[in-house]
GROMACS .gro file of C-alpha atoms in nm:
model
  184
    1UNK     CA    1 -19.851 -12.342 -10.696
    2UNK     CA    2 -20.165 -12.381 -10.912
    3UNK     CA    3 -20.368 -12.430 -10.623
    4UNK     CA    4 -20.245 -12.042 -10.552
    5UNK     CA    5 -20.297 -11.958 -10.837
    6UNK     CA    6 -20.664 -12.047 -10.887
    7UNK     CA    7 -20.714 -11.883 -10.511
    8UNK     CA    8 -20.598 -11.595 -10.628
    9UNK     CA    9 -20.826 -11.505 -10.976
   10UNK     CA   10 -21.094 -11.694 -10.805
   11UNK     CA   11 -21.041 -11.376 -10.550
   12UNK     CA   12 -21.023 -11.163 -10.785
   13UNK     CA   13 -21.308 -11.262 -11.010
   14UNK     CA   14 -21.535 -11.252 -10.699
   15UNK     CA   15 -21.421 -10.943 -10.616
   16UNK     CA   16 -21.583 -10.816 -10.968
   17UNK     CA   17 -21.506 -10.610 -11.241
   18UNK     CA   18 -21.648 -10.282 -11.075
   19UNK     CA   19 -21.440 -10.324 -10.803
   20UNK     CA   20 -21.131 -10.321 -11.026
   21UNK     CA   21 -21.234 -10.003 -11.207
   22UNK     CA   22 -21.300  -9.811 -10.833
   23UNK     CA   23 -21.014  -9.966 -10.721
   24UNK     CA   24 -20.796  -9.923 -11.054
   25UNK     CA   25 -20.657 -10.275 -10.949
   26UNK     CA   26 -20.481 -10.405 -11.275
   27UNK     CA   27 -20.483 -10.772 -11.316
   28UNK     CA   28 -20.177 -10.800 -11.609
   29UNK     CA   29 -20.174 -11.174 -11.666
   30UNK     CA   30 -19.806 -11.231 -11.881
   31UNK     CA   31 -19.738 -11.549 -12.143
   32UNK     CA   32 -19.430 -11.617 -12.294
   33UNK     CA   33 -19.510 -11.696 -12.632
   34UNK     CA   34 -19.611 -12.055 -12.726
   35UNK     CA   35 -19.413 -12.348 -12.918
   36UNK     CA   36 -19.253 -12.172 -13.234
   37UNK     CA   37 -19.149 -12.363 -13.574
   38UNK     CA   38 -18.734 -12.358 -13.603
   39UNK     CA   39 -18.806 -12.195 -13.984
   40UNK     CA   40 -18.838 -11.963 -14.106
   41UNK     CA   41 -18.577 -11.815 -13.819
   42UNK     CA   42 -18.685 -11.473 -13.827
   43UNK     CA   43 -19.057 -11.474 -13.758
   44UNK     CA   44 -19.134 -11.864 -13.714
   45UNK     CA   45 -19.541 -11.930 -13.695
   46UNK     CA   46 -19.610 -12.216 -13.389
   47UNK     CA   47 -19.589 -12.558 -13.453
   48UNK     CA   48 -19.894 -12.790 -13.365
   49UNK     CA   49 -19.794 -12.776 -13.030
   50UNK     CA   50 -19.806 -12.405 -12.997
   51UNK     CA   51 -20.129 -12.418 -13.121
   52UNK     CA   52 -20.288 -12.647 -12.894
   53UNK     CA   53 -20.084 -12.401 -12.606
   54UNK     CA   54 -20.288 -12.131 -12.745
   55UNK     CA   55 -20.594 -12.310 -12.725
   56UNK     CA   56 -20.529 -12.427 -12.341
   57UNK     CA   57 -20.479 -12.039 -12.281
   58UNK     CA   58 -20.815 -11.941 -12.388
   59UNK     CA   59 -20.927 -12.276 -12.174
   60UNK     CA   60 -20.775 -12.125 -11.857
   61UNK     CA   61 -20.880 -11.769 -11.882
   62UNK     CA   62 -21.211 -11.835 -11.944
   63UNK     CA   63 -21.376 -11.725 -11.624
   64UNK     CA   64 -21.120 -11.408 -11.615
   65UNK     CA   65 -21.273 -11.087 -11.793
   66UNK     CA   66 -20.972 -11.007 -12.032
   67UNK     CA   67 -21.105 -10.617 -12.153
   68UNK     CA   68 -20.726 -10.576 -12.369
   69UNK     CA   69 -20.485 -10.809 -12.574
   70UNK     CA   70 -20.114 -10.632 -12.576
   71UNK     CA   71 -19.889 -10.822 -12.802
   72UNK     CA   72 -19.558 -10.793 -13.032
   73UNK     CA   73 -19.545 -10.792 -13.433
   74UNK     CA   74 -19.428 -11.090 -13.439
   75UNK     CA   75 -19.628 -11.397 -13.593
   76UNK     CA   76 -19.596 -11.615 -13.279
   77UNK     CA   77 -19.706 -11.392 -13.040
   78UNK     CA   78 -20.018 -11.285 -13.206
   79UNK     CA   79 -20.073 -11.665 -13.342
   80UNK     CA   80 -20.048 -11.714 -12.959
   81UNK     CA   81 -20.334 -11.475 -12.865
   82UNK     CA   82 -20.531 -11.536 -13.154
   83UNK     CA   83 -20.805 -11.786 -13.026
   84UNK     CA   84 -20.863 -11.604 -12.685
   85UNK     CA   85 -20.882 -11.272 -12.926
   86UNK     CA   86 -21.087 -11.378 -13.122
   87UNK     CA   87 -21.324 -11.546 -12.894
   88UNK     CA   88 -21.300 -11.248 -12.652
   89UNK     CA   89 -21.382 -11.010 -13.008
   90UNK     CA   90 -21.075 -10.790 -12.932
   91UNK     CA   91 -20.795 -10.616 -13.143
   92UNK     CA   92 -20.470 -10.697 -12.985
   93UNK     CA   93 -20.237 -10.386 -12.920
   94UNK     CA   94 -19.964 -10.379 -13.082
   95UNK     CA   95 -19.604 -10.312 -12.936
   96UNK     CA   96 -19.333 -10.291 -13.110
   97UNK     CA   97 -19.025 -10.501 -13.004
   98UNK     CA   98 -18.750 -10.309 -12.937
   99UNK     CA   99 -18.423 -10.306 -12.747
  100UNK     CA  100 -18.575 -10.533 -12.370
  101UNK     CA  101 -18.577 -10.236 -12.175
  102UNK     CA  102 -18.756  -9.992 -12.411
  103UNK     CA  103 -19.001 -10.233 -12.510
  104UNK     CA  104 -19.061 -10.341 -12.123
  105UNK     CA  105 -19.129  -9.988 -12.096
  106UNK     CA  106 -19.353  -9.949 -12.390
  107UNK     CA  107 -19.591 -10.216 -12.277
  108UNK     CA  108 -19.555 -10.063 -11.916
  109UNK     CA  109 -19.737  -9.787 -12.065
  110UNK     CA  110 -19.959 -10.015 -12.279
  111UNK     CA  111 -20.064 -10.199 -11.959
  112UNK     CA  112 -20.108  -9.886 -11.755
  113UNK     CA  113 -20.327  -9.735 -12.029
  114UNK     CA  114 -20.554 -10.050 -11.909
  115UNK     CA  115 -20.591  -9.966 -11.502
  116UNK     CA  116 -20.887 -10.143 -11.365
  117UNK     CA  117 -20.914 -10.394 -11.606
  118UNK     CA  118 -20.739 -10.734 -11.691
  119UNK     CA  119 -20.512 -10.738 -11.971
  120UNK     CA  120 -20.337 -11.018 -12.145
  121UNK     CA  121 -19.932 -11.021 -12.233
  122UNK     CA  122 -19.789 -11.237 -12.494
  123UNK     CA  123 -19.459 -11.163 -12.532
  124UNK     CA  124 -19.103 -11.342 -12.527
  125UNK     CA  125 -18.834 -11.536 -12.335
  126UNK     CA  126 -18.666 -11.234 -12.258
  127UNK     CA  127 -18.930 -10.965 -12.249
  128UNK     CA  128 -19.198 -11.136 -11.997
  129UNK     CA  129 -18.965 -11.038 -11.699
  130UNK     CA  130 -18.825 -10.738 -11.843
  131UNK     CA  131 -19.227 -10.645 -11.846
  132UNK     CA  132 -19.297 -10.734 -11.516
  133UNK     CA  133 -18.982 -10.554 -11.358
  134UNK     CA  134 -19.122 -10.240 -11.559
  135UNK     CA  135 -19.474 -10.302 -11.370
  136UNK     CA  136 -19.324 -10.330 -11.069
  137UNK     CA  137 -19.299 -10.669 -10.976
  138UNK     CA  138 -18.991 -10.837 -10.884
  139UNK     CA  139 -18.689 -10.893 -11.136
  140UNK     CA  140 -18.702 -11.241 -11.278
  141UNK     CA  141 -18.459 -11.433 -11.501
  142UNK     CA  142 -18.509 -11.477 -11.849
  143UNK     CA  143 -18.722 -11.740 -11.974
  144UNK     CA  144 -18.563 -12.061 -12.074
  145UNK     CA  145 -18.550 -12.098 -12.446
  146UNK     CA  146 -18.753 -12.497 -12.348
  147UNK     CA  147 -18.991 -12.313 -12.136
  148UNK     CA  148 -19.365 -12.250 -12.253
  149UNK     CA  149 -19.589 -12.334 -12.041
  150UNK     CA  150 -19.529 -12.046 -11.779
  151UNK     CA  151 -19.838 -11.816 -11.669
  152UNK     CA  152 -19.782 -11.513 -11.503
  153UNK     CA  153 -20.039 -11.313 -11.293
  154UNK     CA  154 -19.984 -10.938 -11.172
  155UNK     CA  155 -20.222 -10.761 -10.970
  156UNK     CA  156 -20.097 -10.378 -10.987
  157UNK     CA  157 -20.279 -10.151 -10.750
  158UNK     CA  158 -20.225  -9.905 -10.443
  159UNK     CA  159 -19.871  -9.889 -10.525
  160UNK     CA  160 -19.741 -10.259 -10.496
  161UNK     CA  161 -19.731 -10.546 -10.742
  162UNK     CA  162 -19.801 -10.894 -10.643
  163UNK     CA  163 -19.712 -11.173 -10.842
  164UNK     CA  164 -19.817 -11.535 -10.877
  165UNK     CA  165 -19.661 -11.753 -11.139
  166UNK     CA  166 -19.862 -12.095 -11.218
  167UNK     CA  167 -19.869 -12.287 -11.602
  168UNK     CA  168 -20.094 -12.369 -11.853
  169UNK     CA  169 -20.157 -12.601 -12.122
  170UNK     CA  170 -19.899 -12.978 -12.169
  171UNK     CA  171 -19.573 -12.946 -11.956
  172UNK     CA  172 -19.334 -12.769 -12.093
  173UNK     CA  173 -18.984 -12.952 -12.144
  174UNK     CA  174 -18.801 -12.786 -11.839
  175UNK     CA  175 -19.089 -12.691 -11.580
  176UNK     CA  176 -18.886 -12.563 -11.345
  177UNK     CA  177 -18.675 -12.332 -11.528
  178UNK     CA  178 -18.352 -12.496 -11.408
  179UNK     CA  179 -18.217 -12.476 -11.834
  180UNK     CA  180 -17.831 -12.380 -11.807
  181UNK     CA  181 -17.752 -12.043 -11.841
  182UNK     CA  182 -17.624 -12.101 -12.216
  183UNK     CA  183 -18.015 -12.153 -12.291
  184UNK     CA  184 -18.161 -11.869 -12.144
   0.00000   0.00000   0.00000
């Protein structure tokens, strides 16, 4: 699957950034979050872990032109983005969470705002497929609540949506997202 995955962006980064803006091919590359502290409950930062996760994603992006950062409010998703960010010297847009469908929506729009370029997700468990339904890829499960390590790749363009999902960073505990349904 990673081999696939590297076929694919290595495609695409041939294929250049101008031919993304004639094209107005979308490469929407979608992260769940990474490892979050159990405290504070409401807006937890990331643990060391998470960190490192965060790190690895600005490790395995490197050779893809991210041009737009779209993230939540909340402190783990823009801790998440932070180092590729800020290494990258972009503002990450902020959306709003909301109830899943509006907010799928709202970063729909975000995303769309964005054709021709390659744009960076961080959202959450239950968001990252809600967002890539909304795109028009296919409808996915929510993320297990043990899963962090998941990368997502979209290419919109020419009215179809093809996805490749592939990982990043340490293993997450449950890399096949086989968690029982109470965990989702």
């Amino acid at each position: 699957m990673t081999r696939r995955f590297f076929l694919v962006l290595a495609c695409i980064i041939l294929a250049g950034a101008d031919a993304f803006a004639q094209s107005k091919t979308t490469l929407v590359i979608l992260v769940r979050h990474a490892e979050k502290a159990a405290e504070p409950a409401a807006d937890p930062s990331l643990t060391e872990a998470g960190l490192a996760r965060a790190q690895a994603l600005v490790g395995v992006l490197a050779n893809t032109r991210v041009e737009a950062v779209i993230t939540t409010e909340l402190l783990r998703t823009r801790e998440t983005v932070r180092p590729l960010a800020e290494a990258r010297r972009l503002t990450p847009e902020i959306v709003h969470t909301d109830a899943r469908d509006a907010h799928a929506k709202a970063v729909a729009d975000a995303v769309r705002a964005h054709a021709g370029q390659a744009v960076l997700v961080v959202g959450h468990s239950n968001t990252i497929p809600a967002i890539i339904a909304a795109l028009g890829g296919p409808k996915l499960p929510d993320i297990c609540d043990t899963q962090y390590s998941n990368l997502f790749v979209l290419v919109v363009g020419e009215g179809r949506a093809d996805l490749v999902v592939s990982s990043y960073g340490a293993p997450s505990a449950d890399p096949l997202m086989t968690c029982p349904r109470s965990l989702r």
